[in-house]
Short mmCIF file of C-alpha atoms and ligand atoms in Angstrom, two decimals:
data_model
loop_
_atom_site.label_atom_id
_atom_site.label_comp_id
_atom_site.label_asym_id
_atom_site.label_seq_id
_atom_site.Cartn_x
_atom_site.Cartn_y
_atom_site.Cartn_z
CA UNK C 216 105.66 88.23 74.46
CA UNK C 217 106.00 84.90 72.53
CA UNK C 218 103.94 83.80 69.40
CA UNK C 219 103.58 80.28 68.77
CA UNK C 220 102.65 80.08 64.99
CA UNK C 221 99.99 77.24 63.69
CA UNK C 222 101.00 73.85 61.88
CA UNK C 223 101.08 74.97 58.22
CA UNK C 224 101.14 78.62 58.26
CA UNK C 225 101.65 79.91 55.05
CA UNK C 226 104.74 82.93 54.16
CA UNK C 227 102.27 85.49 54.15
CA UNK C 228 100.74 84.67 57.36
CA UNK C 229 104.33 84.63 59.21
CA UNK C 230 104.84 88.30 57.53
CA UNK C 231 101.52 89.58 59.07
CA UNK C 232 102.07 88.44 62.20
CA UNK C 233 105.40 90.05 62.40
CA UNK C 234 104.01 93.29 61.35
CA UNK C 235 101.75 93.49 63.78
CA UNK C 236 104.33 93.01 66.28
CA UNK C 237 106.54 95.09 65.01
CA UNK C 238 103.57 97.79 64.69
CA UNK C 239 103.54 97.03 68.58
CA UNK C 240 106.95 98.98 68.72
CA UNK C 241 108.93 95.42 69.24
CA UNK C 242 112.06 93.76 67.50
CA UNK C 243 110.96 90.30 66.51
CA UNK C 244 112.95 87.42 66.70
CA UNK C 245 112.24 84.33 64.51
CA UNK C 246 112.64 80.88 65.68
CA UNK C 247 112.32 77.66 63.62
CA UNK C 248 112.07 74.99 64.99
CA UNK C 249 110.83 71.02 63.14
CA UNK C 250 107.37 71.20 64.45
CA UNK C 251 106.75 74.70 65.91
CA UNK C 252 107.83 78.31 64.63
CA UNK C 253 107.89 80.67 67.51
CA UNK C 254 108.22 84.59 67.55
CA UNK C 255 109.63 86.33 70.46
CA UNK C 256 109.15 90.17 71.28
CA UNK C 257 112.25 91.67 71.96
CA UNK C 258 111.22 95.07 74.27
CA UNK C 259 108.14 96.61 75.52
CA UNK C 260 105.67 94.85 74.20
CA UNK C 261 102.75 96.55 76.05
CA UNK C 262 102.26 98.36 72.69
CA UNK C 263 101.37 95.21 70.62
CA UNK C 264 97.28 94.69 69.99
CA UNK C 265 97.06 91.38 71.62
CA UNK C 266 93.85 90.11 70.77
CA UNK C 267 94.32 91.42 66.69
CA UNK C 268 97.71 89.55 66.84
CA UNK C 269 95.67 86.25 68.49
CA UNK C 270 93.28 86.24 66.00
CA UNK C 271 95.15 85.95 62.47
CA UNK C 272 94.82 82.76 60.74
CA UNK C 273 98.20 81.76 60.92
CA UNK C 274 98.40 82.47 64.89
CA UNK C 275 97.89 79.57 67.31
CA UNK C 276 98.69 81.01 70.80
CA UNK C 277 100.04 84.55 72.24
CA UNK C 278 101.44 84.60 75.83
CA UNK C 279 102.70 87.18 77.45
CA UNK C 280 106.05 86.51 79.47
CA UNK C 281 106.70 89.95 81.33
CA UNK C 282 103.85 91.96 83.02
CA UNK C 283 102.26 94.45 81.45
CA UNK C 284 102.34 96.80 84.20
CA UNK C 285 106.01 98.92 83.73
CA UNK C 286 106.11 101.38 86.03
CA UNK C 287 104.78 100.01 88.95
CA UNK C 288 107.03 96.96 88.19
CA UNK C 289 109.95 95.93 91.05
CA UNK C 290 111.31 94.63 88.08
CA UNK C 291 112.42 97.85 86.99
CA UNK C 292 112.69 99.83 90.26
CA UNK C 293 114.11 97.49 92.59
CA UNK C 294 113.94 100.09 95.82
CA UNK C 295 110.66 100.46 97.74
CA UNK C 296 109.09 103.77 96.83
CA UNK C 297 108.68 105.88 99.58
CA UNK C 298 105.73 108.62 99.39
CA UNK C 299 106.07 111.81 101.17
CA UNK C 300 102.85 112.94 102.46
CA UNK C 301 103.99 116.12 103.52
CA UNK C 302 104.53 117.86 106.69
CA UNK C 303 107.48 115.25 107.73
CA UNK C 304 104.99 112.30 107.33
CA UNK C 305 105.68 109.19 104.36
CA UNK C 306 104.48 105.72 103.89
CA UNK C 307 107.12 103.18 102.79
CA UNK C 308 110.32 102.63 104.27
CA UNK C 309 111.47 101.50 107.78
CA UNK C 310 108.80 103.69 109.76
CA UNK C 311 105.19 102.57 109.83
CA UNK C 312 102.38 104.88 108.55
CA UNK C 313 99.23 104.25 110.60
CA UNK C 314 96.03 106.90 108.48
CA UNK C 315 93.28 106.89 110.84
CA UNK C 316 89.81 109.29 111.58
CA UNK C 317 86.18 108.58 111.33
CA UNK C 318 84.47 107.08 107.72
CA UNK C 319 83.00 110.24 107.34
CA UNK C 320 83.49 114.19 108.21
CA UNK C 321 79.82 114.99 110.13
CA UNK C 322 80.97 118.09 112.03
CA UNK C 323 84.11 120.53 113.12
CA UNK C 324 83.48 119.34 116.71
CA UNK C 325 83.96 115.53 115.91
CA UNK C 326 87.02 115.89 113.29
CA UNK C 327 88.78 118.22 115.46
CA UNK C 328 88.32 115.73 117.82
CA UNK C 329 89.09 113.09 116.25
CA UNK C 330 91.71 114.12 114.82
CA UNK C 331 93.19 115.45 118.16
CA UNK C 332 93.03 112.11 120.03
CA UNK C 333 94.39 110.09 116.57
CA UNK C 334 97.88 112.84 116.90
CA UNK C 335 98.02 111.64 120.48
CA UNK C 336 97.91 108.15 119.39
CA UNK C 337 100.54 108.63 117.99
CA UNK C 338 99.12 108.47 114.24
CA UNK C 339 100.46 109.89 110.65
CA UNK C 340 98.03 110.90 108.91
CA UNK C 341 94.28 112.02 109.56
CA UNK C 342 91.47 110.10 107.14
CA UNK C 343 87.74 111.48 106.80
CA UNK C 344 85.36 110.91 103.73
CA UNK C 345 83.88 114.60 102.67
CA UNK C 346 82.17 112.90 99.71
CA UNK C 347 80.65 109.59 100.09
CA UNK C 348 80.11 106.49 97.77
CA UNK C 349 77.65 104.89 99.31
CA UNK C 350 75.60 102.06 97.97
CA UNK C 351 71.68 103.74 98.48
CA UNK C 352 71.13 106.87 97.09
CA UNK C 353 68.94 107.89 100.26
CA UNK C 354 72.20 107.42 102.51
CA UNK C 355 74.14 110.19 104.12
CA UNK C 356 76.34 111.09 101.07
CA UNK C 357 79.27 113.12 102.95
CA UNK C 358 79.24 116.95 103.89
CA UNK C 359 81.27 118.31 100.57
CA UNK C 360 82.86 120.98 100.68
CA UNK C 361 82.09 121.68 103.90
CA UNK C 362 83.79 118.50 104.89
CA UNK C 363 87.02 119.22 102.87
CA UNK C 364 86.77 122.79 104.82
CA UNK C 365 86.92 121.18 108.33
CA UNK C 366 89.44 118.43 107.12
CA UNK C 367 91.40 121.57 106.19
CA UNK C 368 90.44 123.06 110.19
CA UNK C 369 91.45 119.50 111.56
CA UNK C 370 95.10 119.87 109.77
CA UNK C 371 95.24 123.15 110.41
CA UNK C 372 94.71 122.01 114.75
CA UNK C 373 97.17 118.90 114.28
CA UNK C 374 99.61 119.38 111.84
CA UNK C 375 98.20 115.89 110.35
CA UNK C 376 98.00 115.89 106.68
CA UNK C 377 94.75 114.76 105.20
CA UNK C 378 93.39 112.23 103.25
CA UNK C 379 90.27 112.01 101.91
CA UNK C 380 88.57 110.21 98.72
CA UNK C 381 88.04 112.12 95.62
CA UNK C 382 84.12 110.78 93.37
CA UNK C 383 84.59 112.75 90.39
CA UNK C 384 86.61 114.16 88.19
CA UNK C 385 85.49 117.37 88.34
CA UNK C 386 86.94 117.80 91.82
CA UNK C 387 90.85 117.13 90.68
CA UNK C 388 91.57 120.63 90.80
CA UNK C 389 89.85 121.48 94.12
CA UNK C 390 91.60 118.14 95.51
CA UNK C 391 94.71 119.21 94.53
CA UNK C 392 95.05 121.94 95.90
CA UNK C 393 93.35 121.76 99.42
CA UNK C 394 93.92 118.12 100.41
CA UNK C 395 97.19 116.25 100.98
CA UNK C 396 96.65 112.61 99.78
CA UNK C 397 94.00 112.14 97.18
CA UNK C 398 91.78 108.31 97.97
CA UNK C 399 90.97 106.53 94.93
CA UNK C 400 88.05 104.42 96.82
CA UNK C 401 87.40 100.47 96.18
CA UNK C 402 84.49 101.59 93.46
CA UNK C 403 86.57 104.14 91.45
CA UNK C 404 89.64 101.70 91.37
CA UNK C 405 88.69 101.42 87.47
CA UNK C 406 87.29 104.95 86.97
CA UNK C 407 90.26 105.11 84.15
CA UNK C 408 89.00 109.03 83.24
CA UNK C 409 89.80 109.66 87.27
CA UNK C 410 93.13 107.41 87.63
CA UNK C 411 94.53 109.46 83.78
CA UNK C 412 93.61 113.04 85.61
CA UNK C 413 94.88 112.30 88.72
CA UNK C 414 98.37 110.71 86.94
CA UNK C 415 98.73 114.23 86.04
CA UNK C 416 98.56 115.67 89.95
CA UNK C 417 101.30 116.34 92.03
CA UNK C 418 99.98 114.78 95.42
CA UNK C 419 100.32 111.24 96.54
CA UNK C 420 97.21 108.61 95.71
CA UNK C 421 95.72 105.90 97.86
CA UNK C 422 94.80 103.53 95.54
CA UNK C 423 92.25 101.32 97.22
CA UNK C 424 91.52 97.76 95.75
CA UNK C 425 88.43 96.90 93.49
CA UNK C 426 85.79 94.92 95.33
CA UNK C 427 86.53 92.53 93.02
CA UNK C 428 89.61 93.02 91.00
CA UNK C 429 92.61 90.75 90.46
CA UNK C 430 95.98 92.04 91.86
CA UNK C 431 97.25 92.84 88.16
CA UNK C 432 93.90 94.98 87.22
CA UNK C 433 94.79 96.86 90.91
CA UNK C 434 98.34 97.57 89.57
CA UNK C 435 97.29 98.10 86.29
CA UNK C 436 95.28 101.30 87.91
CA UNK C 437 98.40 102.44 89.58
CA UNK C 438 99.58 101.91 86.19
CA UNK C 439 97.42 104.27 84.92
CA UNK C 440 98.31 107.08 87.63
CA UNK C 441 101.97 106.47 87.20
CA UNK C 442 101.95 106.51 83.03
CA UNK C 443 100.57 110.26 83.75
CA UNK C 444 103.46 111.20 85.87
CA UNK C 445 102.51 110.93 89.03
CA UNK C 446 104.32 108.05 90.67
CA UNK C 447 103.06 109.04 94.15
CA UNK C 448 100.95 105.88 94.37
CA UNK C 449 99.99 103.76 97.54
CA UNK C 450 98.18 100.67 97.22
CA UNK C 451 95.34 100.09 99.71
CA UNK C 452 94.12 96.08 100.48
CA UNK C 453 91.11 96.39 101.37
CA UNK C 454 89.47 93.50 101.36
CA UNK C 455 87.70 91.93 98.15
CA UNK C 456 84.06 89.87 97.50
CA UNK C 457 84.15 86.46 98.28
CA UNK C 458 81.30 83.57 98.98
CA UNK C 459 82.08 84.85 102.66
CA UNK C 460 79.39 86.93 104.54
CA UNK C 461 80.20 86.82 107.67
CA UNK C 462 83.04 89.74 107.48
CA UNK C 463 82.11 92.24 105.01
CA UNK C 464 84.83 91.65 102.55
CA UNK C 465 87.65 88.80 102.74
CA UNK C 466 90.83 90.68 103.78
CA UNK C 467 93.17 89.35 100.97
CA UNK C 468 96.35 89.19 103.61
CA UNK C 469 98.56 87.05 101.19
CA UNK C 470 98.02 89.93 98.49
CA UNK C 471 100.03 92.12 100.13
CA UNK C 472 102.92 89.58 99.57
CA UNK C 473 102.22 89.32 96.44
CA UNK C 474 102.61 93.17 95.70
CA UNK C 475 105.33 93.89 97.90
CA UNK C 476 107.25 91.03 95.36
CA UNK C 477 105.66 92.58 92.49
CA UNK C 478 105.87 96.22 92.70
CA UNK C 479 107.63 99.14 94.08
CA UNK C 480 105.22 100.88 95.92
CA UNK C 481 104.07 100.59 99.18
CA UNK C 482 101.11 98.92 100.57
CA UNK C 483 98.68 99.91 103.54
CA UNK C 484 95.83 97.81 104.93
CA UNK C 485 92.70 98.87 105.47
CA UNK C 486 91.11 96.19 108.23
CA UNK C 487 88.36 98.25 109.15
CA UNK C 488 86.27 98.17 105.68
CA UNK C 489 87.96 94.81 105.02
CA UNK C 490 86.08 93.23 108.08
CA UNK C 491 82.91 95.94 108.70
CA UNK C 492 83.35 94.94 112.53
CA UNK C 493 84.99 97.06 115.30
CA UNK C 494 86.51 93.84 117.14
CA UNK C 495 88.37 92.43 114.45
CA UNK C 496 90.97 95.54 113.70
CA UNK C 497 93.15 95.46 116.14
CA UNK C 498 93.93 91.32 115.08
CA UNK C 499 93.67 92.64 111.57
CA UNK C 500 95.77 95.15 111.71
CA UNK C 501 98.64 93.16 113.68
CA UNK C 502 98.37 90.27 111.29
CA UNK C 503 98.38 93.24 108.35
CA UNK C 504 101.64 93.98 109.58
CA UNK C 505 103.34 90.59 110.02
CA UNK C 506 102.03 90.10 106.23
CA UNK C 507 104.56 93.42 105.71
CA UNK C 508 102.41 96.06 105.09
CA UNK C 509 103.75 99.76 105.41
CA UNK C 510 100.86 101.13 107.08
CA UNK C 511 97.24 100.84 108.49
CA UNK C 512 93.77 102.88 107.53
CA UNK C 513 91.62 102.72 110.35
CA UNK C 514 88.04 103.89 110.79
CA UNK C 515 88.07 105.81 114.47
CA UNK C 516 84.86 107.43 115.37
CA UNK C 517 84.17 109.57 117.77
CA UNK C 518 80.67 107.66 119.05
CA UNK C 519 80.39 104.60 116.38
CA UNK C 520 76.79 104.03 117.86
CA UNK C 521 75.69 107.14 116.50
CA UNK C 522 78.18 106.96 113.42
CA UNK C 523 76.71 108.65 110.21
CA UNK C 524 78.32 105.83 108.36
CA UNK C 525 80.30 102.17 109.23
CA UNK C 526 79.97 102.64 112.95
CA UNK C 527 79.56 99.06 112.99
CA UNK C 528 83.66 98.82 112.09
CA UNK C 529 84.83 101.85 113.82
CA UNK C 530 86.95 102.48 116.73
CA UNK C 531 87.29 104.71 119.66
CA UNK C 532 89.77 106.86 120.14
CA UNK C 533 90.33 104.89 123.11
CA UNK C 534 90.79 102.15 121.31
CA UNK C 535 92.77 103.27 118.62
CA UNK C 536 95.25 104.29 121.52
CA UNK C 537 95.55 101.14 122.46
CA UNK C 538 96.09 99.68 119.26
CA UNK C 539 98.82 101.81 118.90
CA UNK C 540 100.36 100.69 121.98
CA UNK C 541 100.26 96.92 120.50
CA UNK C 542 101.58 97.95 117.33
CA UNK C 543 104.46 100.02 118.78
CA UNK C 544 105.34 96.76 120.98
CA UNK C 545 105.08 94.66 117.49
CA UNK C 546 106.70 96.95 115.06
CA UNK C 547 110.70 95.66 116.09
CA UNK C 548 109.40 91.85 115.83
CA UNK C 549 108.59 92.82 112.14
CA UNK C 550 111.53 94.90 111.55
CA UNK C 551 109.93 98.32 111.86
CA UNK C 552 109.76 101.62 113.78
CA UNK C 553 106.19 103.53 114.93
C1 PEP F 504 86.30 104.55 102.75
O1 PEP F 504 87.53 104.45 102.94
O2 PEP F 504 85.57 105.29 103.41
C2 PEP F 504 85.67 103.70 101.71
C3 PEP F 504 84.49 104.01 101.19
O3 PEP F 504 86.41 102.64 101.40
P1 PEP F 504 86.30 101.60 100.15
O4 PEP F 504 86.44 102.42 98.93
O5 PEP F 504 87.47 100.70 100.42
O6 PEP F 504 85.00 100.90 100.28
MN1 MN F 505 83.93 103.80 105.65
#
């Protein structure tokens, strides 16, 4: 962090400003120049109360030089994280992690299914919403329990681990110990109770993007997890709000670029809410992983006609086959394995 100091300041006002920056947990360094007096922060400086420090009279201008975001930081942890989802599967790495399985658990005959036909495929992990955010309060809102119960049934058949997205807080425990990744959907990205209980978990989090949040309020949420002690994180693009209404979200392709450079941990792509229509995943999810994404989320739905929820953007399991197929051809272009 640097502090440029006002024309004029008086002694005093150069004292307080130090003190708050020391109070910050920071060395301060003190350079005079003719014109301008700047302070520089010497350590973390995530510690130092940025707006008090911009506001005293003698301050002209803060600005922060390193990201405030430490443990998610590259910067620190040059490798690529890899997170072990248990039973042999992981996302990061060389090997490609393609999570797929319908929006939402309805019954033990369609995860089952599902789930059989997505193992086939070829895939790493099964997906399945058990409790539902959805935006109308008169919409099917998941099966529960009932629908962490079959997930359970589904892994039980496959061998798939499970991922499914936690609502509340008061599920942590139950998450924890029946389900294998824990989702942290698009409207919880800032639930900052959640991300601090789930920080102190053991099991790997899917960290989807905020409908509309900036790539450093996304990784300041990982942030959040990984200050708790659980660095399991993986970041999920899945598409944010733009002007755009044609697609149901603008899949932010050039973000995953950005956090691969930024941060540590890997990053999967979610084309199926990113676009809300069936025929654009299988381009999405190709073009997801010539951006350099470590893995997929796709929606795959037994009969998306008669989908309880986002049948508009789910596959078949017929399709999702032949996705795979593509993406098995694609994976050595992009320096991969499936
Ligand atoms: C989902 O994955 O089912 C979901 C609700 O996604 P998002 O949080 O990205 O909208
Ligand atoms: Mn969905």
């Amino acid at each position: 962090m640097v502090v440029i100091m006002k024309p004029g300041f008086t002694p005093e006002q150069l004292r307080d400003a130090i003190r708050t920056m020391e109070e910050g947990g920071v060395k301060v360094m003190v350079s005079k120049g003719t014109e301008t007096t700047i302070l520089g922060a010497e350590g973390n400086a995530a510690g130092i109360n940025q707006e008090k420090l911009s506001l005293l009279p003698g301050v002209e201008r803060v600005m922060r030089v390193t990201e405030p975001y430490k443990k998610a930081n590259r910067k620190y942890h040059p490798d690529d994280t890899l997170v072990d989802l248990g039973s042999g599967a992981a996302v990061g790495g060389k090997r490609l992690a393609v999570i797929a399985g319908p929006c939402s658990v309805e019954s033990e005959e369609q995860i089952v299914g599902v789930a059989q036909a997505v193992k086939t495929a070829g895939a790493t992990a099964l997906r399945g919403g058990a409790f539902k955010p959805r935006t109308s309060p008169y919409a099917f809102q998941g099966m529960g329990n009932d629908g962490i119960r079959l997930l359970q049934e589904a892994r039980a058949v496959t061998g798939l681990p499970i991922v499914t997205e936690i609502m509340s807080t008061d599920n942590v425990e139950m998450f924890e110990m029946c389900v294998d990744v824990i989702q942290v959907g698009a409207r919880n990205m800032q639930n900052f109770d959640l991300l601090k209980q789930l920080g102190r978990t053991t099991k790997p989090i899917l960290l989807k993007r905020g409908l509309s949040s900036t790539i450093e309020e996304w990784l300041m949420s990982a942030e959040y997890i990984m200050a708790g002690g659980n660095e399991k994180v993986i970041l999920c693009e899945r598409g944010i709000r733009t002007f755009e209404t044609f697609t149901r979200n603008t899949l932010d392709l050039s973000a995953v670029l950005a956090v691969k450079q930024l941060s540590h941990l890997p990053v999967v792509v979610d084309p199926s809410h990113a676009c809300g229509k069936a025929w654009m995943v299988e381009r999405m999810s190709m073009a997801a992983l010539a951006a350099g994404a470590d893995g997929l989320i796709i929606e795959v739905h037994n009969d998306p006609p008669h989908a309880l929820c986002d049948g508009a953007q789910s596959i078949t399991p017929e399709q999702f086959a032949a996705l795979m197929g593509k993406l098995k051809e694609l994976a050595p272009c992009v320096g991969r394995e499936l």
